[in-house]
Structure formats: structure tokens, C-alpha cells
């Protein structure tokens, strides 16, 4: 069969993802690549894909990936000599409810920020564009002329041919029986004939798992949990009815149906409300597998198609049966717990994953191949991929029950409108702080992040009346998931004190004789300080982009604790380990409560006999109400106070003590929505929103955290005077509140997008952040379709001189 003994990389899976990864690796110069497939190419899940390519997605990264894919697909015929089956017919997204119209308006604003060509149409304009539609209930639509559809097998063959021409060896008819791992690194792949007893081993230090619905089984061979959930997905193709080949693709999410032209008929699919998991030990063992039709589950989507397309209704009846269609496709699709892709390197070095495409893998396959190849070859992809990074999940993702419950929930609500801040209940609660029972007693509204139950706000029933016109419910989407409690928590923190449970902080410890030197190389800040120093710093990639944003506390000469965001611990630890550090994740070992506000000192003084007067960005070991505590003078809300860390078994005791001591001073427990409001007022950045691997510290206004007197990774790529910088905007209309992603114009021309935004309750202003060039004056922001004037402010809206963070607070009268 001509299977080599070794290769630079092995790609497992001959579907469109595997072919794309192999093709793009070869384009970047990795020609010694072997692609292995159990059956023939595309015969896993690719062959039965509906082939839709819709470019506009909920995140900028996924949209950019699909935009790249659409461009690549149009060029593949010239590049490879094979037709990839690209039909650039454009696409329509329909709205039949006012809420869906609001969503389309926001999506249109997002499309502008992506540079994506689109038009927002009325119902009549929609019908003019596509007369086949019944339009009486269509309120609006979004027209995307760059959308279209593909023939899946043709695309995969074109990508495979392109890879082969560049030197990639494609081997079909072999199954993966084992993956060799030595000392945490992949060393090779063991193969056997699909229908014979012949066996081979290929040595390789890079293996990419592109096995689709079987990616979980392949991952298990390497000792890696890949949370893939195969779900049954169904569509039908009607008999030919002279439907023009130029007919646009259509999505009608209010009626959970999508359709396009196919062989003169219509391909109709939908996302049912009661999906079924395909549970077998060896998924995709059979080639071109389909399940028996399940027409009862398809009735809602079929009825919606008949309503929307009178030409179908004339030829069919409500009593849906197999005779009314030419073909029924009911096959497995690989879904993930949150409906996003699984990309990146796993905990086993050199073992990568590109799977979990949740039905729209064909649309993004070109972009997936591009970013995976960049990631493997250079260590950093062009785009910020954290939202798709396989490391976004913790150990809990190894639970198949958890993954199944989350994936079924994501599938069943795939076409639902998702309002920012909306919480879902599947597979909860899972991870809880020691103080969780007290939060529940106080009427906490919980959110979930990385499996943690976290307080969004407390509805205690004792809220003060919100002043009219100040901090009331915002207009539009920002007012959908909202509570007046957030304002009261912010004002209490400003005027007295707030107590916040941030136990979910990811906490990593690094120790040993090489700890300081290695961290000095990885961190842009100066860590060689006295024991007890707390340093706010960033980890940069070789392009100067921010891979992590965290604090580093020196606990001893050779021991450091790094504190990062709740969802980022696995990601950040992997980055540190990749550069030679031994990292211990101690997140679950410590509770963390943040006591902030002008009365914080007086409150803590009632519980501790230790000296609390140590300065900002210092840490001390103290005792609080008999509890051993590491107190760090750090704030994320711009008020005086501490992060208080204690071993988890003391967590409930410490929370109760702080509450009892603080309530007489006007202290109020608060949640994450209040923290986010206050950090916006202070200009504190959030990784993944305001700062990403695509932005540098100087662009983000974090040059103060860069110590240029030492060498560190990424230093050579930094420019002190970048072309664009993150600017704070205050909107003229405080009732219009940004949620992130809104378009920003300068002098009427598209210029940027909002990275994050919200309402600042301490300053009573609508605040947003965006990367802009220079110091523009004529700035407007598109909020829910309304253009609002905004002014660029040079200093943070709240306490720009930082007096409240550093000033000596009130003392108790004990």
C-alpha cells in the first residue's frame, strides 16, 4: 500500500476537514504529510452534508474563517483543476417576528464591522429577489450575496487533489488502532487494514484528529477526552420541479427550517426540538452510514417549508410520507457541548484536534485548514481562536453525560435568538463555591462559566428604588437580561463596600529553580521583585499579541501564583507548559472573595489583628476571623480593597464572617454584572474581548505593563506607536447601551467595532471601547440599528487619577 515508516504529520480523517488541514499544511511547506482514512474520502459525514455556506456568524473569528473559505472555494478549480462544486447564489435570512427583525438589524451591524457585503431587505424586497417565497409574514430579511452552497464530495476531492499535488500522501482503507504517546507527547499512529489483518506504524510528532463523529474514539486512543456528541440530523430533497439553479439559499430560523435548490428540486432541512444522540462504541465504522427516516420528527420543518414555498405545497400534502420526496438523508453530525468547533492542541503534545463542526463544517472547512496549519507550523494562528480552542473546557468535559446534555441543549435551540447575558440550565449546577448555599439563600441570579456557578446579581427583595432616568432599564437588547440590583451593588461598592465571590478565578502555581527565569521570558512585565509583590502582566506570542492577561504574585523566591480568568486556566497553563514550566492548577484548592470599597479597611480590621496597611499590588499572609488568608491589594472595580484567598475548607466560614462584619457598614454582596460595569468605568481590559492574541499591549493601552528593560517573548514585534489604539467612548444617549460587536463609524465611514460595552452606574453613562486610529471627533456607534453620537474620552470615566484605589481608607472605631 506504500505506507511510509515516518512522516512530519499525520492527518486522521478523509472528510473535508482532514483534506483541508492536509492541503494547508502543504501550502505552508509541510510536504511530508500522510492523510489516512478508514473508508474512501468523504464517506464519514462529509458526503451527506447539505453544503450550505453562510458567512455571517455570531463571532468575528468564525465569520472571517468562512469568508476565507468562500474565497478559497471559488478559486479551487483554478488551483487544482477540479470543480469543487461551488454555487455562489447568495443567501437570505428571514425574519417573521419583531424579535427576529431586531436580531437581523444587529447582525447587519456586525456584518459591516466584518467588511461583509449585505443588505437589509423588507418583506416585499425579499419577494422581489426570490419570487418563489410566500412573503406575507416576512417582516425583513438579510441578503448576503457572498453566500452559497457546495457539493461536499467535490470540495473534499478538490482539496485532496490540491494536497496530493503538493506532496501529501493520501491513504484510504486503513483504520487507526492506536496512537503512541511517550512522556506526554505523541510519537506515532498504528494502523490496520480496514478489511485485512495487515498492520503498520507511522512515526510522527504531529497528529491531527479530523475524524468527525469518530473524533471522540480517536482521541481516547491517545488518552484525550474530545467532547464530541454524534447527533442524528435529517433533511429531504424533493422531486425536480424546475427550480432555477440560481435560487439563493434560505434560512428561516423562526420556523426552524432551511432550504436551497438541488437538482431542480428543493433540499429542506431543520433543527428539531427533540434531537437524538447516536451512541455506539465505534462511530463511522460503516461507510456512508445513514439512519432510517424519522418523518414524524421532521413534520415541523416540512410544514414550514410548505408554508414558505407554495411550489412545494402544490405538489405535496400535509400528510407527509416518503413518496412526496426524492431522497431522505438522515445521518450523524458531530456536535459539541456549546455548539462551537473543537480546534487546537490537546494536553498530549503534538496531538491536535479539528472536529465538532455542528453541521456547518463545510462552510468553514477552508478556514479551519488555514488556521490549523498556521497553528501547527508557526505556533500561532492568524485569528483569535479561544472560542473554538479545545482547551476552553476543563476536566468535566470528560463526562459523556455532561457533554451529551449540553450538546442536545445546543442543538435543540440552534435557531433560537440568543440574547447576550442569557443563561441556559443544561447540566447545571456543576462547580460551586463554598459560599454557594449562602448565595442561593440571598436570591442570587446565577450564571455559568467553565462549569462554575457564579452570581450575576442578588435579588434580595430589599432593593432601593431606582432613580428615574438614571440607570434604568436600557433600550433594546441591553434591556433584555437586566436587573436594577446591578446598580445598587455598584453604588454600594462606591459608597460603602461590596463583597464579591470570585472563587472561580483560575489559579496556577509555578515553582522551582527555573521558575523566575522562564516567567521573566514569557511575561512582558518585571517579575524580579520582592516576595509579596503582585505584578499585572501579559503573556505575548512571537507577534506581540496578548496570549494571556493575568496577575503574578511572588509567594517565595522560587514560587509564583498566577491568577487568570475563570475560563482561561487550561489555555494559559498549556501556554506555560509549552515553554517548559511545570504548572500546578490549584483553582479548586482556594476560595477567593473580593472586598472592595471605602469601608473595606474598617470591615476587615474588625476581623483581623494583622497590619492591613500594606500598599497596592502587594500581598500578605494574614488571619481573618481565625481563617488563614492571603490578602492581595488588587482591584478590578477601581475601589480600595483586597482579593482574599483561603483554603477551600475555610471558604464558608470566611464568607459568613465578612458578611456579618460588613453589613453594619452598608456593605452589599455583589455579582459579576456589577464588576463588569465598574471595570468599564475604570478602563480595565478583558481578555477575549478588548485584548486578544491579535492585539498588542501598546494597541490596548497597556504599555505601562511592559518592562522594556528586559528581554521577553514578543518584544521584537512591539511598536510603541501603533496605528490604532483602544479608545473609550461615552455615548451621548445613556439609554443606548452597547453589548459588544456594534459597528463604529468615523465621519460616517465604517471604522471599527465595539469590543465591549455597558452602563457605568457610578458615572451614569453608556460606555464602550473600540480600536480607532488617531483621535477622531465625529464618532457614531450603531446600537440596535440606531446611530448614536459618541465622544472619545482620554481618561477613564471614573476616578481617572486612581485616588480611590490607592488612598488611605476609613478605619474602624473599635
Coordinates of N, CA, C and O in Angstrom, one line a residue, residues 59 63 120 134 173 245 287 334 377 400 407 437 456 527 659 780 798:
X59 N -19.6 35.2 15.8 CA -18.3 35.7 16.2 C -17.5 36.2 15.0 O -17.6 35.7 13.9
X63 N -16.7 34.1 11.4 CA -17.1 34.8 10.1 C -15.9 35.0 9.2 O -16.0 34.7 8.0
X120 N -30.1 44.8 4.1 CA -31.3 44.5 4.9 C -32.5 44.9 4.1 O -32.7 46.0 3.7
X134 N -43.4 32.6 -0.2 CA -44.6 33.2 0.3 C -44.1 34.3 1.3 O -43.4 34.0 2.3
X173 N -8.6 3.2 3.2 CA -8.8 1.8 3.5 C -8.0 1.3 4.7 O -7.7 0.1 4.8
X245 N -31.4 27.0 -10.9 CA -30.1 26.7 -10.2 C -29.6 27.9 -9.5 O -28.7 27.8 -8.6
X287 N -19.1 2.7 6.2 CA -19.0 3.8 5.3 C -20.4 4.3 4.8 O -21.4 3.5 4.8
X334 N -21.4 15.7 14.0 CA -20.6 15.9 15.2 C -20.9 17.2 15.9 O -20.6 18.2 15.3
X377 N 2.3 24.9 12.3 CA 3.6 25.3 11.7 C 4.3 26.4 12.5 O 5.5 26.4 12.7
X400 N -19.2 12.0 29.6 CA -20.0 11.9 28.4 C -21.4 12.4 28.7 O -22.1 12.9 27.8
X407 N -24.8 19.3 24.6 CA -24.9 19.3 23.1 C -26.3 19.2 22.7 O -26.7 19.8 21.7
X437 N -24.2 28.0 49.0 CA -25.5 27.9 49.7 C -26.0 29.3 50.2 O -27.2 29.6 50.2
X456 N -24.6 36.5 39.1 CA -24.7 37.6 38.2 C -25.2 38.9 39.0 O -24.7 40.0 38.8
X527 N 9.0 40.7 36.8 CA 8.7 39.8 37.9 C 9.7 39.7 39.0 O 9.5 39.1 40.1
X659 N -19.6 38.8 55.8 CA -20.9 39.3 55.7 C -21.4 39.9 57.1 O -21.9 41.0 57.1
X780 N -19.7 57.8 15.6 CA -21.1 57.3 15.9 C -21.0 55.8 16.1 O -20.2 55.1 15.5
X798 N -14.3 57.0 35.4 CA -14.4 57.0 36.9 C -13.0 57.1 37.5 O -12.1 56.3 37.2

